[in-house]
mmCIF file of C-alpha atoms and ligand atoms in Angstrom:
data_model
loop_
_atom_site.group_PDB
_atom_site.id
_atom_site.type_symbol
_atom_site.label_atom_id
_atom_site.label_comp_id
_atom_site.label_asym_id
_atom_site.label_seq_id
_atom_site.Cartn_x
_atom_site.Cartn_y
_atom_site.Cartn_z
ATOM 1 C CA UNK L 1 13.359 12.236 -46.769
ATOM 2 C CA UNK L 2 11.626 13.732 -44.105
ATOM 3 C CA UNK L 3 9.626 10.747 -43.258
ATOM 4 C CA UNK L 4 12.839 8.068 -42.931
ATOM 5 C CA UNK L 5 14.771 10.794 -41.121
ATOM 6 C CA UNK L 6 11.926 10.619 -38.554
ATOM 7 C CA UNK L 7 12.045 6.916 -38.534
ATOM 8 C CA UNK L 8 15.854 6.626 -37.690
ATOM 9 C CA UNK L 9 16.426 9.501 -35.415
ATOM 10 C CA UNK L 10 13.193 9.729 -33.209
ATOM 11 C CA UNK L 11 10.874 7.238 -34.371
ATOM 12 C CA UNK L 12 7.815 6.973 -33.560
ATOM 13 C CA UNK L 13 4.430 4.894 -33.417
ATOM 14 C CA UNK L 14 4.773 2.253 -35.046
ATOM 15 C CA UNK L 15 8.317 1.616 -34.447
ATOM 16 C CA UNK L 16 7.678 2.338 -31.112
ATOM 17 C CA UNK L 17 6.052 0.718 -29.220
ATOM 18 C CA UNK L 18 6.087 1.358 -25.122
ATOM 19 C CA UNK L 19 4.165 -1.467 -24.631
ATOM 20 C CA UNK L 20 6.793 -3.848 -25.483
ATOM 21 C CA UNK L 21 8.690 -3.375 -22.925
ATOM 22 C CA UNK L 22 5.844 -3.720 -19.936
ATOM 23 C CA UNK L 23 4.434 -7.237 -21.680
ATOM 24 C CA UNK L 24 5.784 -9.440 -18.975
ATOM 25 C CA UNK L 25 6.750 -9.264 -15.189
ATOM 26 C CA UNK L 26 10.311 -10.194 -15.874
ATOM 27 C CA UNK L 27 10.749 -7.385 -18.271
ATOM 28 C CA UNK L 28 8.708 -4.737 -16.613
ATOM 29 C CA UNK L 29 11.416 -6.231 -12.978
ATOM 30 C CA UNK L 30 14.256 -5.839 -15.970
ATOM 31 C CA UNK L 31 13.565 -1.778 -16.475
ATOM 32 C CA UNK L 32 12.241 -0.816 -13.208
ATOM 33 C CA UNK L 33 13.757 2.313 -12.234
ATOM 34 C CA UNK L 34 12.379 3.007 -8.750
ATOM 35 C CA UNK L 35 12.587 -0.011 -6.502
ATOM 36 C CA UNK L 36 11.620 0.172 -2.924
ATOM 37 C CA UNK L 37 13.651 -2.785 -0.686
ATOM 38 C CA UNK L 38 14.047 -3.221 3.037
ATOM 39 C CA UNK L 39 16.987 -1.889 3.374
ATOM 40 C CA UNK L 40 15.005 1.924 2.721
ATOM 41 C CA UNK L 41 12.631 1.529 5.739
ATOM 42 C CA UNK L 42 12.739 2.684 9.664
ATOM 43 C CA UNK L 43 10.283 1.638 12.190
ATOM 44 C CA UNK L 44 8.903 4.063 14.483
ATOM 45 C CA UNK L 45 8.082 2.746 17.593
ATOM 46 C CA UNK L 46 6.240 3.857 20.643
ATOM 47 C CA UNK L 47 8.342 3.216 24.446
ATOM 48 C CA UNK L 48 5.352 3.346 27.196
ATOM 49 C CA UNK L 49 6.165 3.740 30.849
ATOM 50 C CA UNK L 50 5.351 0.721 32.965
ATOM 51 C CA UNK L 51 5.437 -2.922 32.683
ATOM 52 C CA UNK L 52 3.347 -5.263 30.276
ATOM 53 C CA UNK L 53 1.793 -2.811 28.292
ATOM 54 C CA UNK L 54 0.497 -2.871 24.707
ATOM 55 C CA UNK L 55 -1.794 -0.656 23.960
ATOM 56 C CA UNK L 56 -3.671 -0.593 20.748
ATOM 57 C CA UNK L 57 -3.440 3.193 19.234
ATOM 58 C CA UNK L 58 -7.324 3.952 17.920
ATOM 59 C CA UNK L 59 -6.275 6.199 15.237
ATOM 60 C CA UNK L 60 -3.414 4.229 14.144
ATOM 61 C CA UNK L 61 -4.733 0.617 13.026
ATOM 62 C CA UNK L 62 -2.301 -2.140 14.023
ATOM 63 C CA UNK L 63 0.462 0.248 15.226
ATOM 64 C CA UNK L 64 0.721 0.130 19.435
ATOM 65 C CA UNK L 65 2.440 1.843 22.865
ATOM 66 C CA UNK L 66 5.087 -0.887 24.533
ATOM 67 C CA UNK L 67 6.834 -1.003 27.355
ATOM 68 C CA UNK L 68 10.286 -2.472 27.173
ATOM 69 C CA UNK L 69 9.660 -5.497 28.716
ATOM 70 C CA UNK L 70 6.849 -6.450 26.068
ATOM 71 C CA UNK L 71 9.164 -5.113 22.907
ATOM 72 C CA UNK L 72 10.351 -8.404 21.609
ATOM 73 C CA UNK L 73 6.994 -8.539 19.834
ATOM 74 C CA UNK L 74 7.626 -5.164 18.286
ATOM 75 C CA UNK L 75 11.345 -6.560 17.244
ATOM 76 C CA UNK L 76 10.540 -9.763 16.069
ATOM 77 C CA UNK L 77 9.271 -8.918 12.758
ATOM 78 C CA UNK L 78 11.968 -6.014 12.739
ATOM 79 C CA UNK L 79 14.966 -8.340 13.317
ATOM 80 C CA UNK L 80 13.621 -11.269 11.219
ATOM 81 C CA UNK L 81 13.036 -9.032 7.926
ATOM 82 C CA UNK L 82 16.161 -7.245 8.597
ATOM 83 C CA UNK L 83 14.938 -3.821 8.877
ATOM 84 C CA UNK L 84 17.808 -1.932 9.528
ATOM 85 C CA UNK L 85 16.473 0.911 11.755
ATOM 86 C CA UNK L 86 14.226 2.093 14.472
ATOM 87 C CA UNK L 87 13.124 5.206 15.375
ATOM 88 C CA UNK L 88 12.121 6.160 18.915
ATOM 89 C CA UNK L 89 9.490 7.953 20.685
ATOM 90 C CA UNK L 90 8.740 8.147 24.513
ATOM 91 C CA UNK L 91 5.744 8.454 27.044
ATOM 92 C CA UNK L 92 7.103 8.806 29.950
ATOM 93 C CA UNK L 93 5.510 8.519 33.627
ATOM 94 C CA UNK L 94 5.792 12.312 34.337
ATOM 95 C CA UNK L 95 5.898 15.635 32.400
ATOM 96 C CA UNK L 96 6.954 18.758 33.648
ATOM 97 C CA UNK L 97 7.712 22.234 32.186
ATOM 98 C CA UNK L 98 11.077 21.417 30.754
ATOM 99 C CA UNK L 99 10.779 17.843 30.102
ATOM 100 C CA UNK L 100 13.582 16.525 32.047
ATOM 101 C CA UNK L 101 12.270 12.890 31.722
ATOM 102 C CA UNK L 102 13.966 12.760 28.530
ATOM 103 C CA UNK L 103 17.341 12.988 29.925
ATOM 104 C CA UNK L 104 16.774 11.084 33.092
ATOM 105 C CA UNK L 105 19.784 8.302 33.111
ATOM 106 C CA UNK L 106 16.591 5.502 33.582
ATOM 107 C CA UNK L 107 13.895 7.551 31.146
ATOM 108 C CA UNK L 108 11.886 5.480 29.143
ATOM 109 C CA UNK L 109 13.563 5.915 26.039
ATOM 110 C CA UNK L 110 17.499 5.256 27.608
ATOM 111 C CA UNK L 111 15.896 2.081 28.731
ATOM 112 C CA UNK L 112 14.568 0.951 25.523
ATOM 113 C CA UNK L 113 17.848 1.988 23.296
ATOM 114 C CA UNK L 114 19.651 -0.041 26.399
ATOM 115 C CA UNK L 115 17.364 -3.196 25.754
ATOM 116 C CA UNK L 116 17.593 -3.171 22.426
ATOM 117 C CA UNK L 117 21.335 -2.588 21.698
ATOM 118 C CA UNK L 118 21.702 -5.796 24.665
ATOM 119 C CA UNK L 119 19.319 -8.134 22.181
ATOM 120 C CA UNK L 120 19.815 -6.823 18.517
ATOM 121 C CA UNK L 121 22.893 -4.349 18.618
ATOM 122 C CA UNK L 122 23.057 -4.451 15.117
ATOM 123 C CA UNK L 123 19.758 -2.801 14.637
ATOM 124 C CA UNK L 124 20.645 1.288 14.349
ATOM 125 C CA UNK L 125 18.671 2.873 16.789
ATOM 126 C CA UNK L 126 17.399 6.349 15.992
ATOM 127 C CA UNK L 127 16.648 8.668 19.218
ATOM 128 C CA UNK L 128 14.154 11.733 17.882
ATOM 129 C CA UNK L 129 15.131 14.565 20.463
ATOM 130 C CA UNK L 130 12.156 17.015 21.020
ATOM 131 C CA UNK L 131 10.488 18.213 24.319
ATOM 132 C CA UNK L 132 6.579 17.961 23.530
ATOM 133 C CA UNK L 133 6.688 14.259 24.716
ATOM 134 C CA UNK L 134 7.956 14.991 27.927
ATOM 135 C CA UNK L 135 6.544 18.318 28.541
ATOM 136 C CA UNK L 136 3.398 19.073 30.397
ATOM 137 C CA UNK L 137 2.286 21.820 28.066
ATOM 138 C CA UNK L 138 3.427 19.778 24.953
ATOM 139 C CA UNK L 139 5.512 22.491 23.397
ATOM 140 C CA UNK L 140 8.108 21.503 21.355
ATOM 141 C CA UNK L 141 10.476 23.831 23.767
ATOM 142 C CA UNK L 142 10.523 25.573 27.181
ATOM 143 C CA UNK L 143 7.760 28.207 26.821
ATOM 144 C CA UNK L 144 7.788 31.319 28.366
ATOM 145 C CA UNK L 145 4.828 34.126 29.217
ATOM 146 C CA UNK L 146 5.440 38.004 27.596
ATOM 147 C CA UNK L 147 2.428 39.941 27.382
ATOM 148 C CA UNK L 148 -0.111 37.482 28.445
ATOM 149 C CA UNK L 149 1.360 35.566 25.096
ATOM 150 C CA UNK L 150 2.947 32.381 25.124
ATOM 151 C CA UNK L 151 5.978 32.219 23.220
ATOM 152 C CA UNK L 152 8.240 28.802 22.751
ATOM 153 C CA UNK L 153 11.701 30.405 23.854
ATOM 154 C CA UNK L 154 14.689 29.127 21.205
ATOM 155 C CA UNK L 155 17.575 29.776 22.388
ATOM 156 C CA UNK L 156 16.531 28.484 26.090
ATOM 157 C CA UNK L 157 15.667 25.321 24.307
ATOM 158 C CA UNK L 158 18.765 24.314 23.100
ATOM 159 C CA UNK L 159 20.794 23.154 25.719
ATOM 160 C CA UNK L 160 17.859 20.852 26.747
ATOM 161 C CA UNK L 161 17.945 19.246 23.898
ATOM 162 C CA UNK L 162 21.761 19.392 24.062
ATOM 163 C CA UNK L 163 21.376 17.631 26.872
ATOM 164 C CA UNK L 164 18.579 15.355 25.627
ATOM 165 C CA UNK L 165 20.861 14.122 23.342
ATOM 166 C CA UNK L 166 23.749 13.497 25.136
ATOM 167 C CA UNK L 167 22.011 11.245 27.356
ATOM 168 C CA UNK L 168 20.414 9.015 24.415
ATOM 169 C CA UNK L 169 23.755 9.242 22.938
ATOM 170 C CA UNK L 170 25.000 7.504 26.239
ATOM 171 C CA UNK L 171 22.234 4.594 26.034
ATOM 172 C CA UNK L 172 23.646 3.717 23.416
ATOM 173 C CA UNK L 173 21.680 5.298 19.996
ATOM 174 C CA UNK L 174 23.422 5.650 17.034
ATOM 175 C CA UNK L 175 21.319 8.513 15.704
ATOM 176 C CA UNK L 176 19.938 11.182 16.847
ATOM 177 C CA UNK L 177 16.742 13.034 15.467
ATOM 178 C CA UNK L 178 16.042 16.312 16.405
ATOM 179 C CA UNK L 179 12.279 16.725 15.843
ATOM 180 C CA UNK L 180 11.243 20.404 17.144
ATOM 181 C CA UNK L 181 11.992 22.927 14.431
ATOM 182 C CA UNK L 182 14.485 25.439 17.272
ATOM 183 C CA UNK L 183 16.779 27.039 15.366
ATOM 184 C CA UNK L 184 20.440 26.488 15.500
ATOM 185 C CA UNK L 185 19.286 23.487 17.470
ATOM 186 C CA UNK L 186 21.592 20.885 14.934
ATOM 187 C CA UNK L 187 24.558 22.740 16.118
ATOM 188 C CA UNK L 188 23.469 22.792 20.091
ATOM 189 C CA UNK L 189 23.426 19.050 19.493
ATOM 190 C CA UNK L 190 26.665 18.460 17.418
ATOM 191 C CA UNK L 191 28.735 20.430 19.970
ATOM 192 C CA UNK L 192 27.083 18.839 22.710
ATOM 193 C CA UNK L 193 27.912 15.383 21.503
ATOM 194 C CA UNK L 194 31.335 16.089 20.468
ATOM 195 C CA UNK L 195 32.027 17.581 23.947
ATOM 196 C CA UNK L 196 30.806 14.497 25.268
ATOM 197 C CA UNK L 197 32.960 12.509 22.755
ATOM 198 C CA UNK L 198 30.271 11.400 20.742
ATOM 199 C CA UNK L 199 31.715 12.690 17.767
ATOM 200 C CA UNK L 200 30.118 9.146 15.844
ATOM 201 C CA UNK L 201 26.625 9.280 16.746
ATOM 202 C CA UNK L 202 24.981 10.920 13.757
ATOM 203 C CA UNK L 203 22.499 13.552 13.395
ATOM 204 C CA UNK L 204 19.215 13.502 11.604
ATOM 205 C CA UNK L 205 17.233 16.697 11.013
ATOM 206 C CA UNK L 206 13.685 17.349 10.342
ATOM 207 C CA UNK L 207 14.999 19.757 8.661
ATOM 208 C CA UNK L 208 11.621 20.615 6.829
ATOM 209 C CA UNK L 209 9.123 20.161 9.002
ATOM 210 C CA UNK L 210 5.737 21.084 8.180
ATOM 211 C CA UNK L 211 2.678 22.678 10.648
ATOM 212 C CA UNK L 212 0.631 19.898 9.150
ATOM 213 C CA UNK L 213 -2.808 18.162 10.380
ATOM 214 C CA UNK L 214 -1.533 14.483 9.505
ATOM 215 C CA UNK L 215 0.349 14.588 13.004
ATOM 216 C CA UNK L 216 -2.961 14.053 14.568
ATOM 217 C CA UNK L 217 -2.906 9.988 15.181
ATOM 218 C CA UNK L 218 0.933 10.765 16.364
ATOM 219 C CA UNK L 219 -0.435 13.224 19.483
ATOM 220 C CA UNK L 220 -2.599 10.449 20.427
ATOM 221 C CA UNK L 221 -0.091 7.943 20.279
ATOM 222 C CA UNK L 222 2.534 9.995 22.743
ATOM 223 C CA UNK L 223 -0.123 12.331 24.744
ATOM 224 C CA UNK L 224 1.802 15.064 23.447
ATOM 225 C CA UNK L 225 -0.709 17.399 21.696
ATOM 226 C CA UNK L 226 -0.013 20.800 22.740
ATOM 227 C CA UNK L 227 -2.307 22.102 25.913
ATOM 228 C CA UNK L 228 -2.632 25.781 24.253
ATOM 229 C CA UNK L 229 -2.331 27.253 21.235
ATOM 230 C CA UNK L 230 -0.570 25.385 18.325
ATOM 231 C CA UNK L 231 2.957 24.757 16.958
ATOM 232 C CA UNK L 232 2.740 27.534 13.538
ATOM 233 C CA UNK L 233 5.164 29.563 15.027
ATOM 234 C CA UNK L 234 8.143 26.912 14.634
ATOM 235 C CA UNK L 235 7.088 24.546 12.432
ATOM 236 C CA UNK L 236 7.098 25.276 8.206
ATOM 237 C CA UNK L 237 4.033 26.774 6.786
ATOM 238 C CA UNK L 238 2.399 24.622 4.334
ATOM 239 C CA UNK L 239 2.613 26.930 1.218
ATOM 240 C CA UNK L 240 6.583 27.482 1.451
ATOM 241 C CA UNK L 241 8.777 25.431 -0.793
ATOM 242 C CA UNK L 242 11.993 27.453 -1.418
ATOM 243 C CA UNK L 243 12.431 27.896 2.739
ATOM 244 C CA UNK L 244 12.881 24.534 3.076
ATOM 245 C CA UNK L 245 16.211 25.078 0.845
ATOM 246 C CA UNK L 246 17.376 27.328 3.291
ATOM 247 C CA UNK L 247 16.059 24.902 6.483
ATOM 248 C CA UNK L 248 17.890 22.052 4.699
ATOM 249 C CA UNK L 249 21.132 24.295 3.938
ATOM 250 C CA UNK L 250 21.354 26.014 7.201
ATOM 251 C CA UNK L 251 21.319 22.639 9.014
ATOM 252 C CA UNK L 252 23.869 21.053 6.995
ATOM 253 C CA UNK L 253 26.020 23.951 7.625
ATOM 254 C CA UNK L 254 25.862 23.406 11.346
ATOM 255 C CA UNK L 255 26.280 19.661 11.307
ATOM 256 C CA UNK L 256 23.286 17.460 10.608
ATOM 257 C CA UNK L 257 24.478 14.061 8.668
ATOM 258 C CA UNK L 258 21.153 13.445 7.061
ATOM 259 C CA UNK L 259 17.931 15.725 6.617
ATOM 260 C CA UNK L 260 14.612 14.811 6.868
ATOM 261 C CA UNK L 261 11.361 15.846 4.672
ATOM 262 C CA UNK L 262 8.426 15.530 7.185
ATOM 263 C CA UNK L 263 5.606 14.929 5.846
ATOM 264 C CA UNK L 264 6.124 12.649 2.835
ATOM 265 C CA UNK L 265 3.224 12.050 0.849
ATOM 266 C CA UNK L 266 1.852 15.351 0.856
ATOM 267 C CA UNK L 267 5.379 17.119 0.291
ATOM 268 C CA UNK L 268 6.674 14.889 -2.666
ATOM 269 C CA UNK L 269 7.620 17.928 -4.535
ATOM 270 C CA UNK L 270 9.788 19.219 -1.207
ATOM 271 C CA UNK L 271 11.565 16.193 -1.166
ATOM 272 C CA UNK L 272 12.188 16.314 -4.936
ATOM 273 C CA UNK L 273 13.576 19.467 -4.265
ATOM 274 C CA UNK L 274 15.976 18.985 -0.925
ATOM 275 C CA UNK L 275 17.238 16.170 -2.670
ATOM 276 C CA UNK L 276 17.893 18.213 -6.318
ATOM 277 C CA UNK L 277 19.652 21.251 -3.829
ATOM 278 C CA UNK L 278 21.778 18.479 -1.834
ATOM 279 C CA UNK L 279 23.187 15.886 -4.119
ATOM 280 C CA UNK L 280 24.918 13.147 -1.710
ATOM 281 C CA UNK L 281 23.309 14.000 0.990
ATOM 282 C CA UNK L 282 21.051 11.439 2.360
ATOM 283 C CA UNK L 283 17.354 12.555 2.857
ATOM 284 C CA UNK L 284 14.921 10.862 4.687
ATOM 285 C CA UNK L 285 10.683 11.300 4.613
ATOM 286 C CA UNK L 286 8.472 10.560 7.389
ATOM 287 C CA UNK L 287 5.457 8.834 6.434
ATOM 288 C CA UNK L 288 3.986 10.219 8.858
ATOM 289 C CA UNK L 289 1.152 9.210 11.486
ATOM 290 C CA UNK L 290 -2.188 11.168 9.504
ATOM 291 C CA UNK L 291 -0.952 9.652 6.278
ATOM 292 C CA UNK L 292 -0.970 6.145 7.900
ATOM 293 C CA UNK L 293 -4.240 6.797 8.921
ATOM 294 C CA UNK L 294 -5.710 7.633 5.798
ATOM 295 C CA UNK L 295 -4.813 3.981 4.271
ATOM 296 C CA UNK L 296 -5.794 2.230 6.818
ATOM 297 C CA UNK L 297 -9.107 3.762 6.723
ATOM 298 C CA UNK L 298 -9.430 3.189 3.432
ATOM 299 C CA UNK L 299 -7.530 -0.368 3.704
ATOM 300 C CA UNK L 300 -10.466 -1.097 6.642
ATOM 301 C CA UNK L 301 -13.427 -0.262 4.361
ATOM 302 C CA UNK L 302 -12.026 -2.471 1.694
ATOM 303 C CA UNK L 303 -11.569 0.630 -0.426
ATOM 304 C CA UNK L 304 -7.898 0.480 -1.100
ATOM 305 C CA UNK L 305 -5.666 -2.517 -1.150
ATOM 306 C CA UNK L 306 -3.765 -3.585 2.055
ATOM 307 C CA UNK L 307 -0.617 -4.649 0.054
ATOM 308 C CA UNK L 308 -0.442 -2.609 -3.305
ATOM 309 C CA UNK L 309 -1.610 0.778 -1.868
ATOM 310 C CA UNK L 310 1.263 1.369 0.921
ATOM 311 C CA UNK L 311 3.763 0.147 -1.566
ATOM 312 C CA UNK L 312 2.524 2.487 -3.934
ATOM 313 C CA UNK L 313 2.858 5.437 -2.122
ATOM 314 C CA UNK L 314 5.628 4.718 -0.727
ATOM 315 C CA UNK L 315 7.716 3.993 -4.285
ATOM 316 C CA UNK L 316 5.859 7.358 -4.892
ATOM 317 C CA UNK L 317 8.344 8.701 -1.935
ATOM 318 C CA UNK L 318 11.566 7.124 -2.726
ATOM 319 C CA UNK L 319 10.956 7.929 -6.131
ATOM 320 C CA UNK L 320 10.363 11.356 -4.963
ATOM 321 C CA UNK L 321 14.115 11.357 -3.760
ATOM 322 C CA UNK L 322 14.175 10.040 -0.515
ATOM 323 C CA UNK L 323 16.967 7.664 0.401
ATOM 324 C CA UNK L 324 15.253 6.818 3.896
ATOM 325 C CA UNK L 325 11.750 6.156 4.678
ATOM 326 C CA UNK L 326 10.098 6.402 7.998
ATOM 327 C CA UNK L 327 6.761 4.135 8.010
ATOM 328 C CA UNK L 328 4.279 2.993 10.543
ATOM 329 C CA UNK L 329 4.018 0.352 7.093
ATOM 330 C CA UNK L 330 8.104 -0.743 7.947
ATOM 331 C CA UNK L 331 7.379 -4.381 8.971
ATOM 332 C CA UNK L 332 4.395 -5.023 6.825
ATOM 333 C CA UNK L 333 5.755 -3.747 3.926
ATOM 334 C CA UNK L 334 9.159 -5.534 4.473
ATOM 335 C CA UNK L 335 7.302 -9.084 5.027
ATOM 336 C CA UNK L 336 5.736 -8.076 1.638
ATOM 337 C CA UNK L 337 9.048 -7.081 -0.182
ATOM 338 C CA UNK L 338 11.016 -10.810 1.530
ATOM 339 C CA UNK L 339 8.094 -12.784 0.306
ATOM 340 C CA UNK L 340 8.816 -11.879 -3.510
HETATM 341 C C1 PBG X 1 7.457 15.630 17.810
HETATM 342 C C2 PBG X 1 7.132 14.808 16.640
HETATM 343 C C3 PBG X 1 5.932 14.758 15.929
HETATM 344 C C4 PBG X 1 6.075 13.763 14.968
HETATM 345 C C5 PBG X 1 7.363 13.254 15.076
HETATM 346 N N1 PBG X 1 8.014 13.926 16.115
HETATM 347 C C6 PBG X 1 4.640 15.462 16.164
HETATM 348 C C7 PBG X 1 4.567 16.927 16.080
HETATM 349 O O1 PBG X 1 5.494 17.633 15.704
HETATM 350 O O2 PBG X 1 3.501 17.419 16.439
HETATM 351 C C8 PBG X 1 5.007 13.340 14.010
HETATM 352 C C9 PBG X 1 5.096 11.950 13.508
HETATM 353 C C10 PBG X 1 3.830 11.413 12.940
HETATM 354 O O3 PBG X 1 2.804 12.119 12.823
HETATM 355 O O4 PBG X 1 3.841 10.238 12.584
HETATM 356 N N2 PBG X 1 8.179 16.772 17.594
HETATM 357 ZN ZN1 ZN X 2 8.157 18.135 19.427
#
């Protein structure tokens, strides 16, 4: 009695059998419950000052600086695979102590969003607002001196990147991505916007981002490592899960759209979590720069695989919970996905 109750209500081996259902590719496509597709990824991209530049970045295999009048390269791939989105990042000519190249009306950055809303205007473009590209002391914010100790000053921050905003908002960018960890900066922004009339561009906060050594290859990339000291004091320490809850649900209280888990590989269980604590809302990862790196090392040796090893991890990240993936792997992985 026992024994046939088992076998109707949870039978077991040999009844069942797992294996059944992975025995051929069209089953195993059948059940799939993770998929990843195009329409998940962003592109980060990298705006260089000047004129005819493409600079290789050394700790970022195949990824590049451009200036705008060399990014149709960058955008072929992007427009033909139907990426949807691109994410932004300046070096601009000059730095200074509050970054005001990032709200110049002819910055680097206005002038790329410009370009590319003139040639592909139905490609989002995502703005990330943050000072430490355009500052000379690479802060994050404007940093001020008390007792000989450097502090990055909050609240002096935010209309900078008020105004930051504002001004990408006018380019043209659909999104904006505030990247520098100031508090009550998501609500600087919103009212900023909306004051401006902006009230449709979109915010997207890093919400939870992490002090983390996989920004590394990124630094490079923009020059924007910080000159002294480092960024602990407003960025997330590594061992804290349950403050990203309150990171996530402080910024959605002033106004952010979408929040971001940054990093993504090394913070699966964060994003598991934002995304369990704010049903509906859409969360994006950054796959970020250090965890690029460590693939294509790998990928370069012949150690890993070039195709199945940035697909895997980054299934491991949507599967994680993220609706939205930033990846330095956007266009390779997209070619990959369209050629299925
Ligand atoms: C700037 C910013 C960083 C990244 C995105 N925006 C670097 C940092 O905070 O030091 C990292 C992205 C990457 O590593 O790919 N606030
Ligand atoms: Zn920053």
């Amino acid at each position: 009695m026992k024994n046939a109750m088992n076998k109707t209500m949870s039978a077991s081996y040999p009844t069942t059998r797992l294996r059944r259902l992975r025995s051929n590719p069209q089953l195993r496509r059948l059940i799939r419950e993770t998929e990843l597709t195009i329409n998940d990824l962003v592109a980060p991209l990298f705006i260089h000052h000047g004129n005819n530049i493409k600079n290789p970045i050394t700790s970022m295999p195949e990824q590049y600086q451009w200036s705008v009048d060399r990014l149709d390269e960058a955008l072929q791939e992007i427009a033909e695979y139907h990426i949807p989105a691109v994410i932004l990042f300046g070096i601009p000519a000059h730095k200074d102590p509050i970054g005001s190249a990032a709200f110049a009306d002819n910055g680097v950055i206005q002038q790329a969003i410009q370009y590319i809303k003139q040639q592909l205007p139905e490609l989002l473009v995502i703005a990330d607002v943050c000072c430490c590209e355009y500052t000379d002391h690479g802060h994050c914010g404007i940093v001020s001196d008390s007792n000989e100790q450097f502090q990055v000053d909050n609240d002096q921050t935010l209309p900078l990147l008020a105004k930051q905003a504002v001004s990408f908002a006018q380019a043209g960018a659909d999104i904006v991505a505030p990247s520098g960890m100031m508090d009550g900066m998501v609500q600087a922004i919103r009212t900023g916007l909306d004051e401006a009339s902006y009230t449709n561009v979109a915010i997207l906060s890093y919400a939870a981002k992490y002090s983390s050594a996989m920004y590394g290859p990124f630094r490079d990339a923009t020059q924007g490592a910080p000159q002294f000291g480092d960024r602990q004091s407003y960025q997330m320490d590594m061992g804290n899960a349950a403050e990203a809850l309150r990171e996530t649900a402080l910024d959605l209280a002033e106004g952010a759209d979408m929040l971001m888990v940054k990093p993504a590989h090394t913070y699966l269980d964060i994003i598991w979590r934002v995304k369990q604590a704010h049903p509906g809302v859409p969360i994006a990862a950054y796959h970020v720069s250090g965890e690029y790196a460590m693939l294509q090392a790998a990928i370069a040796k012949g150690w890993l695989d070039a195709e199945r090893a940035p697909l895997e991890v980054l299934t491991a990240i949507k599967r994680a919970g993220a609706d939205i993936i930033i990846t330095y792997y956007a266009s390779q992985v997209a070619k990959q996905l369209a050629g299925r």
